[in-house]
PDB file of C-alpha atoms in Angstrom:
ATOM      1  CA  UNK A 453       0.029   0.080  -0.007  1.00 46.00           C
ATOM      2  CA  UNK A 454       2.574   2.461   0.936  1.00 45.00           C
ATOM      3  CA  UNK A 455       4.782   1.508  -1.961  1.00 42.00           C
ATOM      4  CA  UNK A 456       1.639   2.134  -4.317  1.00 44.00           C
ATOM      5  CA  UNK A 457       0.756   5.596  -2.701  1.00 43.00           C
ATOM      6  CA  UNK A 458       4.560   6.540  -2.972  1.00 41.00           C
ATOM      7  CA  UNK A 459       4.458   5.637  -6.792  1.00 42.00           C
ATOM      8  CA  UNK A 460       1.237   7.632  -7.320  1.00 43.00           C
ATOM      9  CA  UNK A 461       2.608  10.713  -5.355  1.00 44.00           C
ATOM     10  CA  UNK A 462       5.774  10.594  -7.628  1.00 42.00           C
ATOM     11  CA  UNK A 463       3.642  10.486 -10.789  1.00 43.00           C
ATOM     12  CA  UNK A 464       1.468  13.466  -9.357  1.00 46.00           C
ATOM     13  CA  UNK A 465       4.210  15.507  -7.991  1.00 46.00           C
ATOM     14  CA  UNK A 466       6.529  17.004 -10.750  1.00 46.00           C
ATOM     15  CA  UNK A 467      10.099  17.503  -9.637  1.00 44.00           C
ATOM     16  CA  UNK A 468       9.710  21.309  -9.482  1.00 50.00           C
ATOM     17  CA  UNK A 469       6.734  21.092  -6.931  1.00 55.00           C
ATOM     18  CA  UNK A 470       7.663  21.563  -3.297  1.00 56.00           C
ATOM     19  CA  UNK A 471       6.717  18.405  -1.550  1.00 57.00           C
ATOM     20  CA  UNK A 472       5.633  18.522   2.364  1.00 62.00           C
ATOM     21  CA  UNK A 473       8.638  16.429   3.315  1.00 62.00           C
ATOM     22  CA  UNK A 474      11.175  18.305   1.228  1.00 58.00           C
ATOM     23  CA  UNK A 475      10.775  22.166   1.987  1.00 61.00           C
ATOM     24  CA  UNK A 476      14.196  23.616   1.605  1.00 71.00           C
ATOM     25  CA  UNK A 477      13.415  27.098   2.587  1.00 80.00           C
ATOM     26  CA  UNK A 478      12.594  28.686   5.976  1.00 85.00           C
ATOM     27  CA  UNK A 479       8.837  28.484   7.043  1.00 89.00           C
ATOM     28  CA  UNK A 480       7.928  32.026   8.366  1.00 93.00           C
ATOM     29  CA  UNK A 481       5.185  32.332  10.690  1.00 93.00           C
ATOM     30  CA  UNK A 482       1.485  32.665   9.579  1.00 95.00           C
ATOM     31  CA  UNK A 483      -0.468  33.455  12.615  1.00 92.00           C
ATOM     32  CA  UNK A 484       1.011  36.110  15.006  1.00 87.00           C
ATOM     33  CA  UNK A 485       0.345  33.974  18.179  1.00 88.00           C
ATOM     34  CA  UNK A 486       1.586  30.862  16.413  1.00 89.00           C
ATOM     35  CA  UNK A 487      -0.396  27.789  16.407  1.00 93.00           C
ATOM     36  CA  UNK A 488      -3.192  26.842  18.649  1.00 93.00           C
ATOM     37  CA  UNK A 489      -4.797  23.712  20.210  1.00 94.00           C
ATOM     38  CA  UNK A 490      -7.557  23.924  17.603  1.00 94.00           C
ATOM     39  CA  UNK A 491      -4.697  23.794  14.865  1.00 96.00           C
ATOM     40  CA  UNK A 492      -3.288  20.499  16.463  1.00 96.00           C
ATOM     41  CA  UNK A 493      -6.889  19.127  16.543  1.00 96.00           C
ATOM     42  CA  UNK A 494      -7.703  20.046  13.093  1.00 96.00           C
ATOM     43  CA  UNK A 495      -4.333  18.831  11.704  1.00 97.00           C
ATOM     44  CA  UNK A 496      -5.035  15.395  13.329  1.00 97.00           C
ATOM     45  CA  UNK A 497      -8.643  15.335  11.752  1.00 96.00           C
ATOM     46  CA  UNK A 498      -7.334  16.387   8.348  1.00 97.00           C
ATOM     47  CA  UNK A 499      -4.665  13.773   8.193  1.00 96.00           C
ATOM     48  CA  UNK A 500      -7.326  11.093   8.223  1.00 96.00           C
ATOM     49  CA  UNK A 501      -9.416  12.842   5.569  1.00 97.00           C
ATOM     50  CA  UNK A 502      -7.007  14.083   2.975  1.00 97.00           C
ATOM     51  CA  UNK A 503      -6.414  11.811  -0.045  1.00 96.00           C
ATOM     52  CA  UNK A 504      -3.376  13.467  -1.960  1.00 95.00           C
ATOM     53  CA  UNK A 505      -0.158  15.476  -1.337  1.00 94.00           C
ATOM     54  CA  UNK A 506      -0.990  16.771   2.316  1.00 96.00           C
ATOM     55  CA  UNK A 507      -2.218  13.503   3.596  1.00 95.00           C
ATOM     56  CA  UNK A 508      -0.281  12.664   6.808  1.00 94.00           C
ATOM     57  CA  UNK A 509       1.625  15.964   6.409  1.00 95.00           C
ATOM     58  CA  UNK A 510      -0.707  18.353   8.075  1.00 96.00           C
ATOM     59  CA  UNK A 511       0.479  19.764  11.277  1.00 96.00           C
ATOM     60  CA  UNK A 512      -0.260  22.612  13.501  1.00 96.00           C
ATOM     61  CA  UNK A 513       2.001  25.056  11.593  1.00 96.00           C
ATOM     62  CA  UNK A 514       0.479  24.489   8.094  1.00 95.00           C
ATOM     63  CA  UNK A 515      -3.155  24.271   9.472  1.00 97.00           C
ATOM     64  CA  UNK A 516      -2.393  27.775  11.131  1.00 97.00           C
ATOM     65  CA  UNK A 517      -1.494  29.034   7.632  1.00 97.00           C
ATOM     66  CA  UNK A 518      -4.640  27.395   6.105  1.00 98.00           C
ATOM     67  CA  UNK A 519      -6.675  29.219   8.852  1.00 97.00           C
ATOM     68  CA  UNK A 520      -5.382  32.584   8.102  1.00 97.00           C
ATOM     69  CA  UNK A 521      -6.273  31.938   4.533  1.00 98.00           C
ATOM     70  CA  UNK A 522      -9.670  30.821   5.264  1.00 97.00           C
ATOM     71  CA  UNK A 523     -10.131  33.750   7.768  1.00 95.00           C
ATOM     72  CA  UNK A 524      -9.017  36.379   5.202  1.00 96.00           C
ATOM     73  CA  UNK A 525     -11.359  34.958   2.609  1.00 97.00           C
ATOM     74  CA  UNK A 526     -14.257  35.206   5.230  1.00 95.00           C
ATOM     75  CA  UNK A 527     -13.200  38.762   5.964  1.00 95.00           C
ATOM     76  CA  UNK A 528     -13.302  39.690   2.318  1.00 95.00           C
ATOM     77  CA  UNK A 529     -16.874  38.613   2.065  1.00 94.00           C
ATOM     78  CA  UNK A 530     -16.233  35.731  -0.399  1.00 96.00           C
ATOM     79  CA  UNK A 531     -17.579  32.217  -0.032  1.00 96.00           C
ATOM     80  CA  UNK A 532     -15.874  28.907   0.796  1.00 96.00           C
ATOM     81  CA  UNK A 533     -15.221  27.995  -2.763  1.00 97.00           C
ATOM     82  CA  UNK A 534     -12.867  31.049  -2.933  1.00 98.00           C
ATOM     83  CA  UNK A 535     -11.084  29.743   0.032  1.00 98.00           C
ATOM     84  CA  UNK A 536     -10.880  26.250  -1.610  1.00 98.00           C
ATOM     85  CA  UNK A 537      -9.294  27.973  -4.722  1.00 98.00           C
ATOM     86  CA  UNK A 538      -6.849  29.738  -2.581  1.00 98.00           C
ATOM     87  CA  UNK A 539      -6.040  26.508  -0.487  1.00 98.00           C
ATOM     88  CA  UNK A 540      -5.695  24.222  -3.723  1.00 98.00           C
ATOM     89  CA  UNK A 541      -3.077  26.906  -4.878  1.00 97.00           C
ATOM     90  CA  UNK A 542      -1.050  26.980  -1.557  1.00 97.00           C
ATOM     91  CA  UNK A 543      -0.954  23.067  -1.447  1.00 97.00           C
ATOM     92  CA  UNK A 544       0.626  22.871  -4.807  1.00 96.00           C
ATOM     93  CA  UNK A 545       2.789  25.904  -4.540  1.00 94.00           C
ATOM     94  CA  UNK A 546       4.242  25.689  -1.059  1.00 94.00           C
ATOM     95  CA  UNK A 547       2.624  22.744   0.785  1.00 95.00           C
ATOM     96  CA  UNK A 548       0.830  25.319   2.852  1.00 96.00           C
ATOM     97  CA  UNK A 549       4.018  26.937   4.249  1.00 95.00           C
ATOM     98  CA  UNK A 550       5.014  30.490   4.182  1.00 96.00           C
ATOM     99  CA  UNK A 551       8.392  30.162   2.560  1.00 93.00           C
ATOM    100  CA  UNK A 552      11.035  32.675   2.457  1.00 91.00           C
ATOM    101  CA  UNK A 553      12.274  31.502  -0.935  1.00 88.00           C
ATOM    102  CA  UNK A 554      11.165  29.313  -3.862  1.00 86.00           C
ATOM    103  CA  UNK A 555      11.849  29.001  -7.672  1.00 87.00           C
ATOM    104  CA  UNK A 556      13.670  32.205  -8.683  1.00 89.00           C
ATOM    105  CA  UNK A 557      12.129  35.249  -6.851  1.00 92.00           C
ATOM    106  CA  UNK A 558       8.991  33.345  -5.595  1.00 91.00           C
ATOM    107  CA  UNK A 559       8.172  33.530  -1.971  1.00 92.00           C
ATOM    108  CA  UNK A 560       5.392  33.058   0.543  1.00 95.00           C
ATOM    109  CA  UNK A 561       2.454  30.552   0.719  1.00 96.00           C
ATOM    110  CA  UNK A 562       1.538  31.304  -3.016  1.00 97.00           C
ATOM    111  CA  UNK A 563       4.980  31.500  -4.117  1.00 95.00           C
ATOM    112  CA  UNK A 564       4.229  34.870  -5.666  1.00 94.00           C
ATOM    113  CA  UNK A 565       6.940  36.451  -7.930  1.00 91.00           C
ATOM    114  CA  UNK A 566       8.460  39.794  -7.156  1.00 92.00           C
ATOM    115  CA  UNK A 567       6.171  41.447  -9.666  1.00 94.00           C
ATOM    116  CA  UNK A 568       3.217  40.812  -7.211  1.00 95.00           C
ATOM    117  CA  UNK A 569       4.666  42.818  -4.442  1.00 93.00           C
ATOM    118  CA  UNK A 570       7.523  43.400  -1.889  1.00 95.00           C
ATOM    119  CA  UNK A 571       9.050  40.371  -0.028  1.00 93.00           C
ATOM    120  CA  UNK A 572       7.190  41.562   3.100  1.00 96.00           C
ATOM    121  CA  UNK A 573       3.765  41.657   1.417  1.00 96.00           C
ATOM    122  CA  UNK A 574       4.305  38.263  -0.364  1.00 96.00           C
ATOM    123  CA  UNK A 575       5.196  36.780   2.938  1.00 95.00           C
ATOM    124  CA  UNK A 576       2.318  38.350   4.904  1.00 96.00           C
ATOM    125  CA  UNK A 577      -0.255  35.616   4.550  1.00 97.00           C
ATOM    126  CA  UNK A 578      -3.182  38.145   4.833  1.00 97.00           C
ATOM    127  CA  UNK A 579      -1.712  40.391   2.094  1.00 97.00           C
ATOM    128  CA  UNK A 580      -0.599  37.556  -0.092  1.00 97.00           C
ATOM    129  CA  UNK A 581      -4.249  36.052   0.137  1.00 98.00           C
ATOM    130  CA  UNK A 582      -5.939  39.278  -0.615  1.00 97.00           C
ATOM    131  CA  UNK A 583      -3.675  39.819  -3.504  1.00 97.00           C
ATOM    132  CA  UNK A 584      -4.449  36.535  -4.916  1.00 98.00           C
ATOM    133  CA  UNK A 585      -8.104  37.124  -4.384  1.00 98.00           C
ATOM    134  CA  UNK A 586      -8.049  40.349  -6.192  1.00 97.00           C
ATOM    135  CA  UNK A 587      -6.277  38.767  -9.189  1.00 97.00           C
ATOM    136  CA  UNK A 588      -8.912  35.963  -9.162  1.00 98.00           C
ATOM    137  CA  UNK A 589     -11.735  38.639  -9.237  1.00 97.00           C
ATOM    138  CA  UNK A 590      -9.781  40.564 -12.164  1.00 97.00           C
ATOM    139  CA  UNK A 591      -9.284  37.323 -14.148  1.00 97.00           C
ATOM    140  CA  UNK A 592     -12.929  36.026 -13.393  1.00 98.00           C
ATOM    141  CA  UNK A 593     -15.158  39.348 -13.250  1.00 97.00           C
ATOM    142  CA  UNK A 594     -18.617  39.181 -11.852  1.00 96.00           C
ATOM    143  CA  UNK A 595     -17.592  36.142  -9.517  1.00 96.00           C
ATOM    144  CA  UNK A 596     -17.568  34.037 -12.718  1.00 97.00           C
ATOM    145  CA  UNK A 597     -14.920  31.951 -10.845  1.00 96.00           C
ATOM    146  CA  UNK A 598     -17.894  30.333  -9.125  1.00 97.00           C
ATOM    147  CA  UNK A 599     -18.581  28.659 -12.351  1.00 97.00           C
ATOM    148  CA  UNK A 600     -15.144  27.367 -13.299  1.00 97.00           C
ATOM    149  CA  UNK A 601     -13.363  24.282 -11.888  1.00 98.00           C
ATOM    150  CA  UNK A 602     -11.391  24.949  -8.845  1.00 98.00           C
ATOM    151  CA  UNK A 603      -8.087  23.922 -10.400  1.00 97.00           C
ATOM    152  CA  UNK A 604      -8.708  25.908 -13.573  1.00 97.00           C
ATOM    153  CA  UNK A 605      -9.171  29.021 -11.596  1.00 98.00           C
ATOM    154  CA  UNK A 606      -6.091  28.434  -9.691  1.00 97.00           C
ATOM    155  CA  UNK A 607      -3.997  27.663 -12.767  1.00 97.00           C
ATOM    156  CA  UNK A 608      -5.196  30.840 -14.446  1.00 96.00           C
ATOM    157  CA  UNK A 609      -4.199  32.851 -11.647  1.00 97.00           C
ATOM    158  CA  UNK A 610      -0.751  31.117 -11.095  1.00 95.00           C
ATOM    159  CA  UNK A 611       0.062  30.817 -14.819  1.00 92.00           C
ATOM    160  CA  UNK A 612       2.298  27.606 -14.541  1.00 88.00           C
ATOM    161  CA  UNK A 613       3.715  25.865 -17.671  1.00 87.00           C
ATOM    162  CA  UNK A 614       0.983  23.958 -19.632  1.00 90.00           C
ATOM    163  CA  UNK A 615       2.218  20.511 -18.292  1.00 91.00           C
ATOM    164  CA  UNK A 616       1.559  21.598 -14.696  1.00 90.00           C
ATOM    165  CA  UNK A 617      -1.647  23.176 -14.811  1.00 91.00           C
ATOM    166  CA  UNK A 618      -3.308  19.805 -13.963  1.00 94.00           C
ATOM    167  CA  UNK A 619      -1.762  19.926 -10.299  1.00 95.00           C
ATOM    168  CA  UNK A 620      -4.308  22.398  -8.939  1.00 96.00           C
ATOM    169  CA  UNK A 621      -7.196  20.250  -9.926  1.00 96.00           C
ATOM    170  CA  UNK A 622      -5.579  17.358  -8.224  1.00 96.00           C
ATOM    171  CA  UNK A 623      -5.624  19.056  -4.834  1.00 97.00           C
ATOM    172  CA  UNK A 624      -9.180  20.571  -5.223  1.00 97.00           C
ATOM    173  CA  UNK A 625     -10.876  17.751  -3.338  1.00 97.00           C
ATOM    174  CA  UNK A 626      -8.506  18.181  -0.420  1.00 98.00           C
ATOM    175  CA  UNK A 627      -8.650  21.917  -0.635  1.00 98.00           C
ATOM    176  CA  UNK A 628     -12.549  21.601  -0.037  1.00 97.00           C
ATOM    177  CA  UNK A 629     -11.834  19.409   2.890  1.00 97.00           C
ATOM    178  CA  UNK A 630      -9.264  21.590   4.649  1.00 97.00           C
ATOM    179  CA  UNK A 631     -11.882  24.545   4.033  1.00 97.00           C
ATOM    180  CA  UNK A 632     -14.825  22.587   5.434  1.00 95.00           C
ATOM    181  CA  UNK A 633     -12.786  21.785   8.517  1.00 95.00           C
ATOM    182  CA  UNK A 634     -11.687  25.278   9.108  1.00 96.00           C
ATOM    183  CA  UNK A 635     -14.658  27.334   7.811  1.00 92.00           C
ATOM    184  CA  UNK A 636     -17.105  26.048  10.569  1.00 63.00           C
ATOM    185  CA  UNK A 637     -14.636  27.247  13.394  1.00 56.00           C
ATOM    186  CA  UNK A 638     -15.491  30.755  14.330  1.00 50.00           C
ATOM    187  CA  UNK A 639     -13.028  31.459  16.895  1.00 48.00           C
ATOM    188  CA  UNK A 640     -10.519  34.495  17.083  1.00 45.00           C
ATOM    189  CA  UNK A 641      -7.831  33.948  14.499  1.00 42.00           C
ATOM    190  CA  UNK A 642      -4.720  36.082  14.817  1.00 39.00           C
ATOM    191  CA  UNK A 643      -3.506  38.115  12.058  1.00 38.00           C
ATOM    192  CA  UNK A 644       0.182  38.388  11.090  1.00 35.00           C
ATOM    193  CA  UNK A 645       2.201  41.197  12.890  1.00 31.00           C
ATOM    194  CA  UNK A 646       2.506  43.285   9.501  1.00 35.00           C
ATOM    195  CA  UNK A 647      -0.863  43.803   7.932  1.00 32.00           C
ATOM    196  CA  UNK A 648      -0.850  45.894   4.589  1.00 32.00           C
ATOM    197  CA  UNK A 649      -4.482  46.261   3.419  1.00 30.00           C
ATOM    198  CA  UNK A 650      -3.587  48.864   0.587  1.00 33.00           C
ATOM    199  CA  UNK A 651      -4.067  46.145  -1.881  1.00 32.00           C
TER     200      UNK A 651
END
């Protein structure tokens, strides 16, 4: 079973994708107050539910990062589908880790390039999520992203090479599970220390 799972993962994860067990960059904090007991509980629950890349790799840290993304989407007034699009993206791009580096000049949860904003902005989970959502709304006006497959929306925003566009769709089901786990929790979720709401 494990050998089969490993073989499937190797087929699904191209060599340029950051795998959860091979993050080579420093993971910066996502939540100002750090992780919580809820993050630990949610991570344990999610490890049993997930089916692809993050199965068995959810921990309090990346759950806290997912929680900040979900909370940011909620505060923006968008729905849980928008959160699932964002989560599918960060699963593929960073294994839900706020990384201080990546391919070329890419950083943060979404591995946004320098053209998206400063290093500080792109590694601020609230700012980075807000910027991602703004681009989503620009590319899919009138909330038309609601009628397009989660993976296709994510790929349109991230613009990977054609041979990698499918990766976001592979993670869509798990992204929905993560959002469902976190969306229902209405506790106080801390913001990062630096919040720039100008974009």
